[in-house]
Tab-separated table of C-alpha atoms in Angstrom:
chain	number	residue	atom	x	y	z
A	1	ASP	CA	0.000	0.000	0.000
A	2	THR	CA	1.725	3.167	-1.204
A	3	GLU	CA	-1.130	5.454	-0.316
A	4	VAL	CA	-1.052	8.813	1.393
A	5	THR	CA	-4.494	10.179	2.176
A	6	GLN	CA	-5.456	13.781	2.782
A	7	THR	CA	-8.628	15.410	4.047
A	8	PRO	CA	-10.474	17.456	3.125
A	9	LYS	CA	-10.154	17.438	-0.665
A	10	HIS	CA	-11.390	21.022	-0.889
A	11	LEU	CA	-11.595	23.779	1.689
A	12	VAL	CA	-12.977	27.294	1.514
A	13	MET	CA	-12.268	29.533	4.483
A	14	GLY	CA	-12.465	33.151	5.494
A	15	MET	CA	-9.487	35.095	6.722
A	16	THR	CA	-10.644	34.876	10.340
A	17	ASN	CA	-11.331	31.122	10.350
A	18	LYS	CA	-9.316	28.368	11.951
A	19	LYS	CA	-9.137	25.077	10.087
A	20	SER	CA	-6.891	22.020	9.895
A	21	LEU	CA	-5.624	19.851	7.068
A	22	LYS	CA	-4.984	16.187	7.786
A	23	CYS	CA	-2.626	13.668	6.234
A	24	GLU	CA	-2.254	9.972	6.974
A	25	GLN	CA	0.009	7.163	5.784
A	26	HIS	CA	0.302	3.537	6.881
A	27	MET	CA	3.476	2.601	5.057
A	28	GLY	CA	5.645	2.852	8.166
A	29	HIS	CA	7.372	5.918	6.757
A	30	ARG	CA	9.223	8.038	9.298
A	31	ALA	CA	9.464	11.233	7.271
A	32	MET	CA	6.476	13.390	6.357
A	33	TYR	CA	6.268	16.660	4.481
A	34	TRP	CA	3.974	19.567	3.726
A	35	TYR	CA	4.243	21.336	0.374
A	36	LYS	CA	2.384	24.288	-1.109
A	37	GLN	CA	1.762	24.407	-4.844
A	38	LYS	CA	0.425	27.358	-6.802
A	39	ALA	CA	-0.947	26.969	-10.329
A	40	LYS	CA	1.666	26.230	-12.991
A	41	LYS	CA	4.456	26.157	-10.382
A	42	PRO	CA	6.308	23.240	-8.791
A	43	PRO	CA	5.627	22.218	-5.193
A	44	GLU	CA	7.392	24.345	-2.569
A	45	LEU	CA	8.535	22.651	0.602
A	46	MET	CA	7.020	24.054	3.812
A	47	PHE	CA	7.822	21.616	6.620
A	48	VAL	CA	9.620	18.313	7.165
A	49	TYR	CA	9.037	15.947	10.059
A	50	SER	CA	11.538	13.201	10.709
A	51	TYR	CA	10.719	10.613	13.366
A	52	GLU	CA	7.870	12.869	14.501
A	53	LYS	CA	10.147	15.829	15.117
A	54	LEU	CA	10.095	18.997	13.054
A	55	SER	CA	13.404	19.049	11.210
A	56	ILE	CA	12.846	21.709	8.554
A	57	ASN	CA	10.690	24.835	8.547
A	58	GLU	CA	11.227	26.715	5.316
A	59	SER	CA	10.529	30.154	6.819
A	60	VAL	CA	6.799	29.582	6.702
A	61	PRO	CA	4.598	32.277	8.319
A	62	SER	CA	3.281	31.414	11.770
A	63	ARG	CA	-0.307	31.372	10.494
A	64	PHE	CA	0.630	27.848	9.329
A	65	SER	CA	1.269	25.504	12.253
A	66	PRO	CA	2.259	21.872	11.659
A	67	GLU	CA	1.703	19.042	14.078
A	68	CYS	CA	2.752	15.387	14.010
A	69	PRO	CA	0.698	13.515	16.638
A	70	ASN	CA	2.229	10.143	15.724
A	71	SER	CA	4.258	8.485	13.012
A	72	SER	CA	1.225	8.006	10.736
A	73	LEU	CA	-0.434	11.397	11.015
A	74	LEU	CA	0.476	14.914	10.012
A	75	ASN	CA	-1.713	17.974	10.502
A	76	LEU	CA	-1.452	21.523	9.261
A	77	HIS	CA	-3.348	24.052	11.365
A	78	LEU	CA	-4.432	27.197	9.580
A	79	HIS	CA	-5.329	30.503	11.210
A	80	ALA	CA	-5.817	34.021	9.871
A	81	LEU	CA	-4.803	33.100	6.347
A	82	GLN	CA	-4.536	35.554	3.483
A	83	PRO	CA	-6.068	35.211	-0.005
A	84	GLU	CA	-2.558	34.644	-1.417
A	85	ASP	CA	-2.381	31.452	0.669
A	86	SER	CA	-4.926	29.885	-1.680
A	87	ALA	CA	-3.159	26.903	-3.249
A	88	LEU	CA	-2.957	23.127	-3.409
A	89	TYR	CA	-1.464	21.775	-0.179
A	90	LEU	CA	0.304	18.478	-0.668
A	91	CYS	CA	1.404	16.016	1.955
A	92	ALA	CA	4.125	13.478	1.209
A	93	SER	CA	5.933	10.730	3.062
A	94	SER	CA	9.126	8.741	2.605
A	95	PRO	CA	10.769	5.873	4.488
A	96	VAL	CA	13.309	8.329	5.856
A	97	THR	CA	14.333	11.763	4.600
A	98	GLN	CA	16.215	11.829	1.281
A	99	GLU	CA	14.402	8.764	-0.036
A	100	THR	CA	11.626	8.622	-2.604
A	101	GLN	CA	8.611	10.654	-1.569
A	102	TYR	CA	5.010	9.579	-2.140
A	103	PHE	CA	2.415	12.296	-2.394
A	104	GLY	CA	-1.166	12.472	-1.252
A	105	PRO	CA	-3.871	13.877	-3.553
A	106	GLY	CA	-3.733	17.287	-1.877
A	107	THR	CA	-6.185	19.713	-0.353
A	108	ARG	CA	-7.267	22.547	-2.605
A	109	LEU	CA	-7.600	25.601	-0.369
A	110	LEU	CA	-9.378	28.829	-1.210
A	111	VAL	CA	-9.097	31.750	1.205
A	112	LEU	CA	-11.719	34.451	0.770
B	1	ARG	CA	21.172	30.618	-10.875
B	2	LYS	CA	18.245	28.364	-9.955
B	3	GLU	CA	19.085	25.068	-8.278
B	4	VAL	CA	17.202	22.897	-10.758
B	5	GLU	CA	16.340	24.093	-14.247
B	6	GLN	CA	14.134	22.650	-16.948
B	7	ASP	CA	12.757	23.867	-20.255
B	8	PRO	CA	9.127	24.639	-19.394
B	9	GLY	CA	7.925	23.703	-22.889
B	10	PRO	CA	5.272	23.003	-23.903
B	11	PHE	CA	6.516	20.151	-26.034
B	12	ASN	CA	3.789	19.259	-28.535
B	13	VAL	CA	4.522	15.931	-30.204
B	14	PRO	CA	2.465	13.491	-32.299
B	15	GLU	CA	1.569	10.061	-31.001
B	16	GLY	CA	4.379	7.603	-31.557
B	17	ALA	CA	7.105	10.238	-31.423
B	18	THR	CA	10.207	10.079	-29.279
B	19	VAL	CA	10.744	13.052	-26.987
B	20	ALA	CA	13.576	13.928	-24.622
B	21	PHE	CA	13.720	16.282	-21.666
B	22	ASN	CA	16.810	17.586	-19.950
B	23	CYS	CA	17.255	18.975	-16.494
B	24	THR	CA	20.310	20.696	-15.025
B	25	TYR	CA	21.185	21.092	-11.378
B	26	SER	CA	23.628	23.438	-9.697
B	27	ASN	CA	24.723	21.551	-6.578
B	28	SER	CA	27.481	19.096	-7.430
B	29	ALA	CA	26.946	17.390	-4.058
B	30	SER	CA	23.444	16.281	-5.049
B	31	GLN	CA	22.850	12.698	-4.052
B	32	SER	CA	19.765	11.341	-5.745
B	33	PHE	CA	17.593	12.174	-8.691
B	34	PHE	CA	14.045	11.468	-9.780
B	35	TRP	CA	11.502	12.134	-12.458
B	36	TYR	CA	7.918	12.721	-11.340
B	37	ARG	CA	4.927	13.304	-13.559
B	38	GLN	CA	2.038	15.516	-12.587
B	39	ASP	CA	-1.305	15.527	-14.316
B	40	CYS	CA	-3.447	18.643	-14.261
B	41	ARG	CA	-4.929	19.220	-10.781
B	42	LYS	CA	-3.397	15.991	-9.445
B	43	GLU	CA	-0.489	15.195	-7.164
B	44	PRO	CA	3.027	14.407	-8.441
B	45	LYS	CA	3.605	10.695	-8.974
B	46	LEU	CA	7.005	9.030	-9.127
B	47	LEU	CA	7.883	8.059	-12.666
B	48	MET	CA	11.353	6.728	-12.019
B	49	SER	CA	14.468	7.188	-9.982
B	50	VAL	CA	17.614	8.018	-11.945
B	51	TYR	CA	20.718	5.942	-11.354
B	52	SER	CA	24.300	6.684	-12.324
B	53	SER	CA	24.360	3.791	-14.771
B	54	GLY	CA	21.147	4.902	-16.422
B	55	ASN	CA	17.921	2.970	-16.185
B	56	GLU	CA	15.002	1.987	-18.341
B	57	ASP	CA	11.392	1.215	-17.559
B	58	GLY	CA	9.431	0.197	-20.627
B	59	ARG	CA	9.240	3.203	-22.942
B	60	PHE	CA	11.041	5.468	-20.485
B	61	THR	CA	14.818	5.836	-20.165
B	62	ALA	CA	16.564	8.055	-17.631
B	63	GLN	CA	20.217	9.069	-17.719
B	64	LEU	CA	22.440	10.907	-15.254
B	65	ASN	CA	25.566	12.828	-16.190
B	66	ARG	CA	27.265	13.887	-12.981
B	67	ALA	CA	30.184	15.578	-14.728
B	68	SER	CA	27.866	17.937	-16.598
B	69	GLN	CA	25.260	17.981	-13.832
B	70	TYR	CA	22.253	17.069	-15.877
B	71	ILE	CA	19.695	14.317	-16.036
B	72	SER	CA	17.546	13.350	-18.962
B	73	LEU	CA	14.315	11.527	-19.655
B	74	LEU	CA	13.567	9.868	-22.974
B	75	ILE	CA	10.056	8.770	-23.854
B	76	ARG	CA	9.683	6.470	-26.847
B	77	ASP	CA	6.482	5.749	-28.771
B	78	SER	CA	4.573	8.555	-27.026
B	79	LYS	CA	0.985	7.869	-26.010
B	80	LEU	CA	-1.820	10.352	-25.486
B	81	SER	CA	-1.748	9.363	-21.805
B	82	ASP	CA	1.844	10.610	-21.513
B	83	SER	CA	0.531	14.195	-21.661
B	84	ALA	CA	1.483	15.713	-18.323
B	85	THR	CA	4.038	17.927	-16.645
B	86	TYR	CA	7.342	16.189	-15.960
B	87	LEU	CA	9.136	17.359	-12.835
B	88	CYS	CA	12.844	16.842	-12.346
B	89	VAL	CA	13.657	16.397	-8.664
B	90	VAL	CA	17.082	16.540	-7.063
B	91	ASN	CA	17.758	15.483	-3.524
B	92	ASP	CA	20.555	17.467	-1.937
B	93	TYR	CA	22.018	15.874	1.132
B	94	GLY	CA	20.341	17.467	4.121
B	95	GLN	CA	18.071	19.682	2.031
B	96	ASN	CA	15.490	17.201	0.863
B	97	PHE	CA	13.752	17.480	-2.468
B	98	VAL	CA	14.313	20.393	-4.809
B	99	PHE	CA	11.850	20.493	-7.677
B	100	GLY	CA	12.523	21.868	-11.111
B	101	PRO	CA	9.828	24.077	-12.637
B	102	GLY	CA	8.527	21.192	-14.768
B	103	THR	CA	8.267	20.547	-18.503
B	104	ARG	CA	4.836	20.348	-20.040
B	105	LEU	CA	4.263	17.627	-22.644
B	106	SER	CA	1.255	17.389	-24.911
B	107	VAL	CA	0.971	14.292	-27.092
B	108	LEU	CA	-1.329	14.994	-30.009
B	109	PRO	CA	-3.461	12.475	-31.915
């Protein structure tokens, strides 16, 4: 099973809302990632968790807050987002960092 | 200079054609290399890893040239279903994945 699942598929939120994106994998991978992808651009790395510890934060604004409750789950908490944060948010996992990454289907976020 | 560069295309080719993409990377310490494909409004999916000796998977052949710091992808006998964006990905030790901007391929009937 090489599946990474993400919920919700779509999300519309106002700038004052608080919401969370969820990602799950059951492949026993110990590295998980959040990416942001705008239209016609490649994915941009946001956060990396390795063995449930945050190892990379690519200077992401604090209105994005990641959380890794256990080795299978990764959350991204959203608060006070801006319209320019509208994008496809992709979760990925890999056995350990630097190995092949497998992507979930993404959450398409629209901030109004 | 960008870390990973690709010709954005689009490459418009007829069915059955052979098409090749190149990708250059700037960090000579890069450790591993991949090609991903991404369909419109979908997630990237691994197409193949790229090994130093070159590797082939059916109609797809990937090559790595460390001296010149580029990788290539050759697609033979193109199918309509090959239409997608092809992302070159370079894994720099300690820096995780760095994506190229992608090359768009359209295979025409």
